[in-house]
Amino acid sequence: MTAEMRRSSVAAVPIKNIERELICPICKELFTHPLILPCQHSVCHKCVRELLMLNHDDSFDAGSECSLPGSPRSRVPSPSMERLDRLVRSATVRRSFGSRGSISSPGWRRGSVTPRVTTIPCPGCQHDIDLGERGISMLFRNFTLENIVERYRQAARAAVAIMCNICKPPNQQEATKSCMDCKASYCNECFKLHHPWGTPKAQHEYVGPTTNFRPKVLMCPEHEMEKVNMYCEVCKRPVCHLCKLGGSHANHKVTSMSSAYKILKEKLAKSIHYLISKEDQVRTQITELELLISQTEENGQLAERQANEHFERLFETLQERRSEMLRSIEQSRNRRMEQLRSQVEEYQGMLENSGLVGYAQEVLKETDQSCFVQTAKQLHVRIQKATDSLRTFHPAADTCFDEFVLDTSREETLLKEMCFGGVPDPPLIDLSQSKVYNEASICWRLADDHLPTDHHVLEYRRLVGPSQSPSQEDGEDGGLWRATDRVYGSNTIVNDLEPDSLYSFRVRSCRNSMFSPYSPEVAFHTPPAPVFGFLLSDKCGFCTERLVLNKRRDAVESVAGAAFLLAAERVQTGSYISLDYIIGDTGISQGRHYWALKVEPHSYMVKVGVASDTKILEWFHNPRDTSSPRYDHDSGHDSGSEDACYEVSQPFILLTLGMGKLFIPKASSSTANPPASDTGNRVLPMPHRLGICLDYDSSRVFFYDADTMRCIYERQVDCSGTMFPAFGLMGSGKVQLEDFITAKRLTF
């Protein structure tokens, strides 16, 4: 097909028939300065900005001036974008370390914070789009779509002419051409006057009358002064030659822009030609779809009628049972009231001058002996019965209706669980994969034989807030469930959880607009303070001979070392073996911070805690036989004094773990159960995960079982300097930091 034929076929398409392709999926209006997302969907510039602000709950201007009309490049950095990045980074710091915390990082310590990656969900495919640190500035404007929208607008307002920008009223003429270089519209006479033959202006690009003047060329987002002249086949986007030489596309396969233009245009033309050739098939399928729509409507109405019939039968059955049971209660009530009324009448007869007593008094007036005896014999029997009834008073009927108490809990549960046959099975929250810190990463599993689901909904609520006991109700949240947005995978993240609070989570699935029952509720306790992020330092006093640090610097292992093994024949029983220390690369100078770790159960001896910068220098720079805190400077020998009894306040605190046990120091203010602090019961099972909380302002350290957030031990510590996470290992052992700590922020 020739170019002329393709142009004619495209021109033959009525512009008004493609309106649905020109609508932004967010604002549902015609595109305004559309940007191309990495997933190749387009969104209005203003909609992306609003989506960013909505997702991150920060009051910032996420925009860039790149998409304003007349911009010479597809992307230009702007102060608003720089402000966005600064605010995003500062928000990351606040969420990761808390508003009261600060980080100290000397020259040999790492203290940088990884900036938050700006992500938004694509409204077209629902995938998360990573915009990187430069945000919207990394996106290209979709000039082709912009021009099509402009042509659509012109077709819609054909009666409104575009006037010449040079002519002056009242003789202003209608424009016949628009110059893309001059960015102005001209009538025939003005165009000839301002673009004379033989001058450079005669070479300007002109089009039909328009108000949309786009840049002539696309500029590279990474290298602002370079034009894009190549196409990356890996990333599916235009790039410049600097991107290929040493940028992010250096190892990617690229092709020339002309080649990519030719290939993509041929593919698009062939696809369009194929669709046009299959027009009859498309119309047939449209007819089939319309028939399916009609059948769906009829079947839906039928299902609705059938469901109504079932509910009507349930209502009728319930009404019948209601009437029968209420009738039984009424009959029993009437019978009992009749018995009690008869008893009342009987007792009223015992009153003087009334009833039986009055009748007996009249009989006593009888003087004829034979008549009296004849009447009094029967009367005496009645009087005797009344006397006996008076002596042993007992109501004729029971006033309690306990036998008529109705328990409908089982039926209510059945009604709540009543569902259609196609309702999905409830998912189960995976406790081994779910983690809760300042943010919660909740994962769940579906049934093995489950059918595909449309989406899931996670709900959560706070059961117990800070400084509350489990018996106290959370007044702020009131125990109300809060739901996340639709989740299309098997996990999601819940943000902005309160510290030191107990949360309950549940999830349910949805398929064909039918929800499954809720999963069993699962409770998690958030840490008592904001998460503190750090890595293990390989700079300050790190012993490479006996400590092995992995590449990520989130785990350290103690080994014997080659030098120790070579001198093994000189090692005697009772020889002193010191601890090898390693610290975190970031210090704390104020605030309240929390971190967690795992100690391998087979470890011989591991000490974990905090230490001040002055104490660390003492450990690392003094001779090894006197640098350990186990060394008693008064006695001149290693006494293990820090395990026996701590002083009131020292510039360090280390808790000992080893051989699957945790050892509580003697002099402690343990918050565990009282027997745990007794001299004979200072040994506890090693927790699977150990949490540490440093309250710098209060000069206290807390040790937690990180799985249950139960405080195992706490004590005073001297926080006169900068405090660092500290670890000591002796013999074989291994310490592993939690992932959320080493990430410098919560990333799941």
XYZ file of C-alpha atoms in Angstrom:
748
model
C 0.000 0.000 0.000
C 1.431 3.353 -1.016
C 1.762 6.332 1.257
C -0.938 8.205 -0.675
C -3.358 5.297 -0.327
C -2.643 5.043 3.386
C -3.193 8.755 3.831
C -6.460 8.604 1.935
C -7.671 5.619 3.947
C -6.831 7.359 7.197
C -8.392 10.619 6.067
C -11.577 8.760 5.170
C -12.107 7.846 8.811
C -14.602 10.330 10.364
C -12.783 12.089 13.188
C -15.915 12.080 15.348
C -15.936 8.260 15.446
C -12.714 8.016 17.472
C -13.797 10.100 20.461
C -13.526 7.196 22.915
C -9.815 6.884 22.088
C -9.255 10.539 22.991
C -10.714 10.407 26.514
C -8.392 10.456 29.559
C -9.120 7.399 31.771
C -8.919 9.565 34.918
C -10.812 12.802 34.236
C -13.002 11.241 31.495
C -12.472 14.318 29.331
C -10.487 14.986 26.165
C -6.752 14.733 26.750
C -4.978 17.925 27.768
C -1.194 17.793 27.289
C -1.116 13.963 27.475
C 1.985 12.207 28.870
C 3.092 8.701 27.859
C 3.585 6.348 30.835
C 6.226 3.589 30.640
C 3.423 1.091 30.052
C 2.531 3.091 26.881
C -0.799 4.350 28.236
C -1.461 8.105 28.098
C -2.764 10.339 30.895
C -3.345 14.098 31.155
C -0.502 16.033 32.763
C -2.775 17.508 35.434
C -4.254 14.077 36.192
C -0.789 12.591 36.848
C -0.050 15.444 39.238
C -3.325 14.914 41.104
C -2.694 11.162 41.232
C 0.739 11.729 42.750
C -0.612 14.039 45.429
C -3.465 11.652 46.183
C -1.164 8.640 46.561
C 1.441 10.267 48.786
C -0.782 12.554 50.903
C 1.718 15.413 50.637
C 0.895 18.994 49.735
C 3.310 19.568 46.926
C 3.348 20.636 43.323
C 4.232 17.486 41.431
C 4.178 19.186 38.075
C 6.740 20.122 35.551
C 6.599 22.893 33.032
C 7.524 20.401 30.362
C 4.015 19.940 29.033
C 2.934 23.548 28.784
C 2.204 24.786 25.283
C 5.193 26.258 23.527
C 7.746 24.280 25.510
C 10.777 23.615 23.261
C 11.420 20.228 24.834
C 9.381 17.278 25.913
C 10.717 17.684 29.456
C 12.275 20.627 31.258
C 13.269 20.445 34.944
C 11.455 22.960 37.072
C 11.623 24.238 40.668
C 8.313 22.535 41.371
C 9.790 19.169 40.431
C 12.826 19.753 42.609
C 10.517 20.715 45.449
C 8.563 17.533 44.887
C 11.686 15.407 45.197
C 12.800 17.228 48.344
C 9.416 16.746 49.962
C 9.281 13.090 48.963
C 12.705 12.502 50.489
C 11.808 14.370 53.659
C 8.551 12.420 53.920
C 10.574 9.226 53.651
C 12.785 10.319 56.519
C 9.775 11.154 58.663
C 8.105 7.844 57.997
C 11.275 5.783 58.498
C 12.808 7.481 61.527
C 10.024 9.455 63.149
C 9.685 13.184 63.634
C 11.667 13.160 66.870
C 14.608 11.066 65.701
C 17.844 12.225 64.166
C 20.736 10.446 62.540
C 24.362 11.074 63.149
C 26.813 9.926 60.529
C 30.535 10.704 60.966
C 32.859 10.514 58.004
C 33.461 6.810 58.370
C 29.795 6.028 58.967
C 27.050 5.797 56.450
C 24.155 8.150 57.082
C 22.466 8.758 53.753
C 18.810 7.999 53.263
C 17.524 6.454 50.066
C 14.861 8.768 48.541
C 11.367 7.462 48.163
C 10.630 6.148 44.692
C 7.578 7.936 43.291
C 5.057 5.388 42.053
C 1.510 5.705 40.755
C -0.978 3.073 39.535
C -1.663 3.221 35.818
C -5.416 3.830 35.355
C -5.354 1.747 32.194
C -3.608 -1.499 33.212
C -3.528 -1.049 37.035
C 0.221 -1.740 37.148
C 2.400 0.330 39.472
C 4.438 2.844 37.458
C 7.827 3.812 38.899
C 8.546 7.398 37.888
C 11.968 7.405 39.541
C 13.477 10.287 41.452
C 12.684 12.838 38.700
C 8.976 12.093 38.723
C 6.816 13.489 35.936
C 9.857 15.077 34.340
C 10.856 11.651 32.988
C 7.709 11.334 30.854
C 7.381 12.258 27.170
C 4.501 14.314 25.874
C 2.329 12.390 23.428
C 2.398 14.947 20.606
C 0.724 12.623 18.129
C -2.253 12.135 20.415
C -2.242 15.854 21.156
C -2.559 16.665 17.434
C -5.366 14.155 16.952
C -7.248 15.685 19.874
C -6.742 19.118 18.339
C -8.109 17.934 14.986
C -11.077 16.464 16.826
C -11.694 19.759 18.594
C -11.501 21.607 15.259
C -13.958 19.198 13.684
C -16.276 19.686 16.657
C -16.137 23.466 16.359
C -15.998 23.678 12.557
C -18.344 26.652 12.631
C -15.853 28.650 14.697
C -13.048 29.816 12.410
C -9.424 30.465 13.415
C -8.590 34.054 12.589
C -5.334 35.450 11.218
C -2.988 36.702 13.957
C -1.565 39.465 11.722
C -4.686 41.145 10.362
C -6.249 43.730 12.610
C -9.971 44.219 13.184
C -12.293 45.166 11.618
C -10.639 43.738 8.485
C -9.308 40.558 10.178
C -9.384 37.588 7.793
C -9.901 33.896 8.454
C -6.614 31.971 8.736
C -5.735 29.460 6.024
C -2.347 28.292 7.356
C -0.478 28.007 10.674
C 3.318 28.163 10.864
C 4.806 25.680 13.360
C 8.068 27.692 13.539
C 6.464 31.109 14.057
C 3.671 29.601 16.165
C 1.114 31.845 14.485
C -1.815 31.574 12.041
C -2.008 33.529 8.769
C -4.381 34.329 5.971
C -3.032 33.857 2.428
C -1.892 37.454 2.006
C -0.199 37.707 5.414
C 1.517 34.341 4.941
C 3.051 35.475 1.615
C 4.088 38.764 3.188
C 5.859 37.162 6.174
C 7.277 34.127 4.318
C 8.655 35.534 1.057
C 10.342 33.236 -1.420
C 14.109 33.054 -1.248
C 14.294 33.751 2.500
C 14.856 31.307 5.380
C 11.248 31.773 6.482
C 10.100 30.204 3.242
C 11.443 26.896 4.610
C 9.213 26.999 7.702
C 6.842 24.117 8.336
C 3.201 25.050 7.902
C -0.032 23.134 8.452
C -3.738 23.881 8.321
C -5.193 26.394 10.759
C -4.579 25.249 14.355
C -4.074 26.583 17.851
C -1.838 23.677 18.911
C 1.821 24.504 18.247
C 3.980 21.594 19.335
C 7.795 21.493 19.451
C 9.408 20.376 16.205
C 11.607 17.746 17.851
C 11.653 15.637 20.999
C 14.467 16.248 23.495
C 15.958 13.542 25.709
C 14.620 13.487 29.308
C 18.036 12.404 30.656
C 20.147 14.814 28.572
C 18.093 17.945 28.157
C 20.091 19.504 25.308
C 20.186 16.365 23.150
C 17.620 15.379 20.541
C 16.326 11.813 20.537
C 17.677 10.089 17.440
C 17.527 6.404 18.353
C 14.946 3.930 19.599
C 15.663 1.501 22.467
C 14.130 -1.864 21.622
C 14.415 -3.049 25.239
C 12.691 -0.087 26.920
C 10.484 0.678 23.881
C 11.198 4.414 23.986
C 13.208 7.057 22.087
C 16.728 7.813 23.382
C 19.653 10.034 22.447
C 23.230 9.035 21.562
C 24.486 9.879 25.085
C 22.015 7.402 26.587
C 23.545 4.722 24.384
C 27.176 5.723 24.992
C 27.180 5.832 28.771
C 23.681 6.188 30.104
C 21.009 3.791 31.303
C 20.651 2.286 27.813
C 24.358 1.520 27.254
C 23.843 -2.267 27.126
C 20.481 -2.159 25.376
C 19.819 -2.901 21.740
C 18.953 0.280 19.862
C 18.067 1.144 16.298
C 18.010 4.378 14.315
C 14.934 6.554 14.591
C 14.297 6.356 10.846
C 14.437 2.568 10.946
C 12.141 2.408 13.976
C 9.794 4.879 12.291
C 9.655 2.819 9.129
C 9.188 -0.516 10.923
C 6.543 0.720 13.371
C 4.653 2.606 10.681
C 4.573 -0.456 8.423
C 3.399 -2.624 11.309
C 0.688 -0.138 12.228
C -0.425 0.206 8.585
C -0.579 -3.590 8.181
C -2.567 -3.928 11.405
C -4.995 -1.228 10.300
C -5.333 -2.823 6.854
C -5.995 -6.214 8.496
C -8.711 -4.756 10.717
C -10.338 -2.986 7.769
C -10.281 -6.215 5.729
C -12.005 -8.015 8.604
C -14.806 -5.479 8.883
C -17.498 -8.067 8.109
C -16.103 -10.380 10.769
C -16.036 -7.501 13.260
C -19.649 -6.652 12.499
C -20.624 -10.308 12.955
C -18.857 -10.404 16.306
C -20.542 -7.140 17.309
C -23.886 -8.774 16.560
C -22.892 -11.775 18.668
C -21.826 -9.497 21.498
C -25.115 -7.597 21.347
C -26.917 -10.951 21.532
C -24.766 -11.896 24.535
C -25.647 -8.567 26.160
C -29.333 -9.339 25.670
C -28.892 -12.862 27.060
C -26.915 -11.524 29.998
C -29.693 -9.069 30.768
C -32.346 -11.795 30.570
C -30.326 -14.314 32.596
C -29.501 -11.672 35.199
C -33.164 -10.787 35.576
C -34.043 -14.496 35.821
C -31.393 -15.041 38.512
C -32.704 -11.991 40.358
C -36.285 -13.318 40.237
C -35.170 -16.748 41.439
C -33.189 -15.232 44.300
C -36.208 -13.128 45.257
C -38.394 -16.251 45.224
C -35.966 -18.050 47.539
C -35.912 -15.114 49.928
C -39.706 -14.862 49.813
C -39.940 -18.534 50.773
C -37.471 -17.921 53.578
C -39.531 -14.945 54.742
C -42.727 -17.038 54.632
C -41.122 -19.885 56.566
C -39.717 -17.438 59.089
C -43.087 -15.722 59.419
C -44.836 -19.079 59.974
C -42.358 -20.099 62.654
C -42.663 -16.665 64.201
C -46.449 -16.952 64.379
C -46.330 -20.510 65.830
C -43.774 -19.662 68.479
C -45.483 -16.416 69.482
C -48.783 -18.352 69.701
C -47.169 -20.866 72.034
C -45.912 -18.065 74.258
C -49.359 -16.440 74.274
C -51.124 -19.695 75.183
C -48.714 -20.385 78.014
C -49.076 -16.836 79.296
C -52.905 -17.015 79.257
C -52.928 -20.369 81.010
C -50.618 -19.171 83.771
C -52.519 -15.933 84.238
C -55.793 -17.889 84.549
C -54.258 -20.113 87.218
C -52.921 -17.151 89.149
C -56.253 -15.296 88.900
C -58.061 -18.378 90.276
C -55.595 -18.475 93.138
C -56.221 -14.795 93.809
C -59.986 -15.393 93.957
C -59.415 -18.321 96.301
C -57.340 -16.202 98.652
C -59.801 -13.351 98.474
C -62.400 -15.812 99.801
C -60.347 -16.143 102.972
C -60.935 -12.509 103.847
C -63.498 -11.633 106.529
C -67.066 -11.007 105.346
C -66.254 -12.234 101.894
C -66.185 -15.497 100.062
C -65.655 -18.685 102.040
C -65.096 -16.966 105.363
C -68.283 -14.925 105.018
C -70.241 -18.030 104.110
C -68.784 -19.920 107.125
C -69.723 -17.021 109.399
C -73.319 -17.275 108.194
C -73.334 -21.047 108.770
C -72.245 -20.506 112.363
C -75.504 -18.595 112.927
C -77.497 -21.795 112.301
C -79.156 -23.021 115.597
C -80.646 -26.260 114.313
C -78.090 -28.883 115.179
C -78.974 -31.366 112.492
C -78.987 -28.730 109.753
C -75.705 -27.268 111.012
C -73.964 -30.665 111.080
C -75.236 -31.450 107.623
C -73.743 -28.194 106.196
C -70.690 -27.706 108.406
C -69.101 -31.071 107.615
C -68.392 -30.153 103.969
C -67.622 -26.526 104.870
C -65.019 -27.618 107.407
C -63.190 -29.599 104.734
C -63.003 -26.511 102.533
C -61.856 -24.333 105.418
C -59.176 -26.893 106.284
C -57.855 -26.860 102.701
C -57.732 -23.068 102.711
C -55.856 -23.159 106.021
C -53.325 -25.637 104.673
C -52.880 -23.515 101.503
C -52.279 -20.463 103.644
C -49.625 -22.232 105.683
C -47.759 -23.585 102.614
C -48.181 -20.705 100.142
C -47.067 -21.560 96.593
C -48.042 -19.695 93.370
C -50.226 -21.679 91.078
C -48.044 -20.850 88.028
C -44.421 -20.002 87.284
C -43.779 -16.453 86.121
C -40.485 -17.329 84.378
C -40.468 -17.934 80.640
C -36.915 -19.296 80.380
C -38.081 -22.264 78.361
C -39.214 -19.841 75.664
C -35.834 -18.110 75.220
C -34.855 -18.351 71.555
C -31.200 -18.793 70.518
C -30.801 -17.764 66.877
C -26.998 -17.445 66.798
C -26.588 -20.603 64.712
C -29.255 -19.519 62.255
C -27.790 -15.997 62.054
C -24.394 -17.481 61.245
C -25.945 -19.638 58.533
C -27.733 -16.631 57.063
C -24.560 -14.564 57.076
C -22.708 -17.384 55.338
C -25.502 -17.935 52.842
C -24.102 -17.337 49.372
C -24.394 -18.378 45.758
C -22.746 -21.499 44.468
C -20.046 -19.486 42.671
C -18.823 -17.566 45.707
C -15.037 -17.995 46.149
C -13.552 -19.646 49.208
C -12.146 -17.282 51.821
C -8.379 -16.689 51.637
C -6.036 -17.246 54.593
C -3.533 -14.654 55.812
C 0.019 -16.070 55.684
C 1.600 -15.394 59.073
C 5.065 -16.473 57.929
C 5.138 -13.951 55.059
C 3.240 -11.055 56.679
C 5.207 -8.406 58.573
C 4.051 -5.364 60.483
C 6.220 -2.390 61.438
C 5.279 1.281 60.843
C 3.758 -0.156 57.693
C 2.218 -3.584 57.259
C 2.942 -6.037 54.469
C 0.064 -8.533 54.555
C 0.202 -11.663 52.390
C -2.488 -14.295 51.976
C -3.000 -17.695 50.347
C -5.909 -18.948 48.276
C -7.401 -22.429 48.276
C -5.489 -24.998 46.236
C -8.432 -25.637 43.904
C -9.626 -22.037 43.756
C -10.968 -20.449 40.606
C -9.508 -17.117 39.437
C -10.712 -14.135 41.472
C -11.290 -10.577 40.281
C -9.729 -8.821 43.254
C -9.333 -8.880 47.034
C -10.171 -6.393 49.779
C -8.082 -6.169 52.952
C -9.661 -4.671 56.072
C -7.954 -3.684 59.301
C -8.741 -1.978 62.578
C -6.862 -0.930 65.671
C -7.804 -2.989 68.703
C -5.506 -1.463 71.313
C -3.700 1.854 71.010
C -0.610 3.173 72.812
C -0.756 3.074 76.623
C -3.913 0.942 76.565
C -4.538 -2.504 77.958
C -6.322 -5.165 75.877
C -9.468 -4.624 77.967
C -9.664 -0.951 77.019
C -11.545 0.054 73.900
C -9.819 2.208 71.325
C -11.760 5.427 71.497
C -10.168 7.067 68.456
C -10.934 4.380 65.908
C -13.844 2.913 67.812
C -12.941 -0.552 66.505
C -14.223 0.361 63.044
C -12.894 -1.601 60.092
C -11.019 0.313 57.409
C -10.672 -1.156 53.920
C -7.849 -0.807 51.422
C -8.375 -0.245 47.727
C -8.900 -3.233 45.477
C -5.898 -5.576 45.470
C -5.248 -7.603 42.332
C -2.438 -9.747 43.768
C -1.996 -11.783 46.937
C -0.403 -9.082 49.081
C -0.665 -5.393 49.839
C 0.821 -2.689 52.070
C -1.031 -0.718 54.737
C 0.573 2.641 55.512
C 0.711 4.964 58.515
C 0.036 2.523 61.339
C 0.267 3.877 64.863
C 3.271 2.682 66.913
C 2.815 0.384 69.915
C -0.685 -0.631 68.833
C -2.475 -3.907 68.253
C -4.122 -4.248 64.826
C -6.448 -6.904 63.476
C -6.502 -7.830 59.778
C -8.907 -9.813 57.602
C -9.301 -10.271 53.851
C -11.930 -11.527 51.442
C -12.027 -12.299 47.726
C -14.415 -11.141 45.014
C -15.413 -12.927 41.829
C -18.196 -11.763 39.502
C -19.262 -9.141 42.097
C -19.702 -11.886 44.735
C -17.594 -11.660 47.882
C -16.273 -14.605 49.804
C -16.612 -14.857 53.600
C -13.893 -13.065 55.553
C -10.708 -14.882 56.429
C -10.083 -15.567 60.128
C -8.884 -12.402 61.829
C -5.150 -12.135 62.508
C -3.654 -9.704 65.048
C -0.255 -7.995 64.775
C 1.429 -5.609 67.203
C 3.333 -2.649 65.794
C 6.740 -1.707 67.273
C 6.847 0.825 70.111
C 8.803 3.366 68.032
C 9.543 4.306 64.409
C 11.787 1.918 62.522
C 15.498 2.764 62.547
C 17.355 1.854 59.346
C 21.049 1.021 59.202
C 23.615 -1.419 57.798
C 26.526 -3.099 59.535
C 29.689 -1.006 59.336
C 32.785 -2.497 57.690
C 34.914 0.549 58.520
C 35.201 1.209 62.249
C 37.326 -1.490 63.930
C 35.848 -4.312 61.864
C 37.854 -7.520 62.333
C 38.128 -9.189 58.924
C 40.077 -12.098 60.419
C 37.250 -13.535 62.509
C 34.113 -11.804 61.235
C 32.549 -12.441 57.831
C 30.220 -9.704 56.570
C 27.974 -10.468 53.591
C 27.805 -8.191 50.553
C 24.542 -6.574 51.586
C 26.021 -5.812 55.017
C 22.907 -7.063 56.762
C 24.423 -10.241 58.281
C 27.676 -11.027 60.109
C 29.104 -14.428 61.044
C 31.871 -15.296 63.487
C 34.510 -17.833 62.391
C 37.739 -19.089 63.946
C 40.022 -17.494 61.368
C 43.125 -18.891 59.661
C 45.588 -17.264 62.100
C 43.873 -18.865 65.088
C 43.914 -22.301 63.452
C 47.598 -22.012 62.484
C 48.457 -21.258 66.111
C 46.184 -23.978 67.453
C 49.048 -25.983 68.985
C 49.856 -23.016 71.247
C 46.310 -22.591 72.492
C 46.041 -23.837 76.085
C 42.978 -24.573 78.144
C 41.747 -21.440 79.861
C 43.281 -19.038 77.352
C 41.412 -15.737 77.063
C 39.310 -15.337 73.967
C 37.852 -11.850 73.430
C 34.656 -10.714 71.805
C 34.769 -9.370 68.237
C 32.616 -6.276 67.860
C 30.760 -4.760 64.932
C 28.441 -1.752 64.990
C 25.768 -0.127 62.825
C 26.800 2.482 60.279
C 24.315 5.086 61.584
C 24.094 6.642 65.031
C 21.270 8.078 67.136
C 21.444 11.406 68.936
C 17.806 11.928 69.913
C 14.336 10.430 69.665
C 12.935 6.942 70.035
C 13.942 4.202 67.563
C 13.325 0.482 67.029
C 15.141 -2.277 65.112
C 14.979 -6.063 65.050
C 17.323 -8.968 64.311
C 17.701 -12.725 64.340
C 20.398 -14.694 66.159
C 21.056 -18.191 64.851
C 20.082 -20.753 67.550
C 23.424 -22.607 67.194
C 25.422 -19.443 68.039
C 27.807 -19.960 70.966
C 27.681 -16.424 72.349
C 26.292 -13.245 70.826
C 25.825 -9.895 72.549
C 23.391 -7.342 71.142
C 22.476 -3.860 72.300
C 23.704 -0.268 72.050
C 26.921 1.576 72.871
C 28.076 5.184 72.823
C 30.729 6.483 70.418
C 33.242 6.923 73.265
C 32.744 3.345 74.444
C 33.139 2.062 70.889
C 36.459 3.893 70.524
C 37.590 2.315 73.790
C 36.689 -1.153 72.560
C 38.328 -0.803 69.175
C 41.482 1.178 70.016
C 42.590 -0.144 73.424
C 44.634 -3.378 73.677
C 42.468 -6.400 73.057
C 42.988 -7.934 76.497
C 41.534 -4.831 78.179
C 39.111 -3.588 75.570
C 36.314 -6.044 76.256
C 33.581 -4.982 78.676
C 34.173 -8.374 80.288
C 37.482 -7.030 81.553
C 37.336 -5.789 85.154
C 39.745 -2.865 85.521
C 39.695 -3.110 89.299
C 40.626 -6.782 89.684
C 42.940 -6.972 86.681
C 41.356 -10.034 85.175
C 38.358 -10.976 83.097
C 35.479 -11.283 85.504
C 32.481 -11.238 83.197
C 31.175 -8.419 85.317
C 28.743 -7.080 82.777
C 26.803 -10.317 82.905
C 26.890 -10.560 86.682
C 25.591 -7.120 87.573
C 25.325 -3.832 85.682
C 26.024 -0.504 87.257
C 23.165 1.961 87.578
C 23.953 3.652 84.253
C 26.701 2.848 81.753
C 27.321 4.139 78.205
C 26.465 0.721 76.789
C 24.080 -2.190 77.334
C 24.558 -5.637 75.794
C 22.211 -8.591 76.260
C 23.729 -12.069 75.959
C 22.259 -14.804 73.757
C 23.699 -18.201 72.939
C 23.029 -21.913 72.667
C 19.330 -21.237 72.142
C 19.040 -19.223 75.379
C 18.720 -15.600 76.458
C 20.364 -14.501 79.706
C 18.866 -11.756 81.888
C 21.442 -9.737 83.897
C 21.154 -9.962 87.680
C 20.635 -6.302 88.497
C 17.730 -5.514 86.228
C 14.377 -3.829 86.139
C 12.874 -6.531 84.019
C 9.324 -6.029 82.873
C 8.863 -9.716 82.250
C 7.037 -11.940 84.710
C 8.538 -11.683 88.212
C 10.043 -15.208 88.271
C 12.163 -14.353 85.200
C 14.220 -11.865 87.202
C 14.995 -14.218 90.049
C 18.590 -15.373 90.430
C 17.665 -18.989 89.823
C 15.540 -18.259 86.778
C 17.507 -15.748 84.672
C 17.634 -17.978 81.595
C 14.865 -17.661 78.991
C 14.391 -19.400 75.636
C 15.946 -17.421 72.807
C 13.186 -15.584 70.892
C 12.941 -16.220 67.177
C 13.308 -12.468 66.538
C 14.674 -9.952 69.010
C 13.572 -6.310 68.946
C 15.515 -3.415 70.473
C 14.078 0.015 71.268
C 16.304 2.926 72.305
C 14.602 5.907 73.933
C 17.448 8.400 73.744
C 15.621 11.233 75.500
C 14.656 9.007 78.462
C 18.029 7.160 78.447
C 16.405 3.727 78.446
C 16.787 0.585 76.324
C 14.061 -2.028 75.863
C 14.447 -5.578 74.532
C 11.396 -7.266 72.981
C 10.292 -10.598 71.645
C 9.675 -9.151 68.178
C 7.041 -11.753 67.288
C 4.735 -10.922 70.203
C 6.085 -7.445 71.120
C 6.433 -8.592 74.729
C 9.068 -6.608 76.630
C 11.688 -9.034 77.974
C 14.094 -6.634 79.639
C 14.706 -2.918 80.109
C 17.254 -0.773 81.883
C 18.842 2.671 82.132
C 21.726 3.612 79.821
C 23.984 6.667 79.700
C 23.098 8.500 76.451
C 25.617 11.305 76.824
C 27.011 10.748 73.317
C 25.885 9.361 69.979
C 24.538 5.824 70.415
C 25.085 3.036 67.857
C 23.622 -0.461 67.498
C 26.385 -2.785 68.754
C 27.010 -6.516 68.375
C 29.657 -8.794 69.895
C 30.364 -12.371 68.788
C 32.499 -15.110 70.336
C 32.933 -18.544 68.844
C 30.626 -19.609 66.050
C 27.591 -17.402 65.667
C 25.549 -15.341 63.248
C 23.426 -12.189 63.436
C 20.920 -11.300 60.692
C 19.231 -7.883 60.537
C 15.609 -7.691 59.494
C 15.038 -6.703 55.857
C 13.025 -3.602 56.689
C 15.979 -2.190 58.650
C 18.608 -2.649 55.971
C 16.350 -1.165 53.280
C 16.693 2.264 54.931
C 12.916 2.476 54.576
C 10.001 0.048 54.467
C 10.071 -1.697 51.101
C 8.326 -4.995 50.522
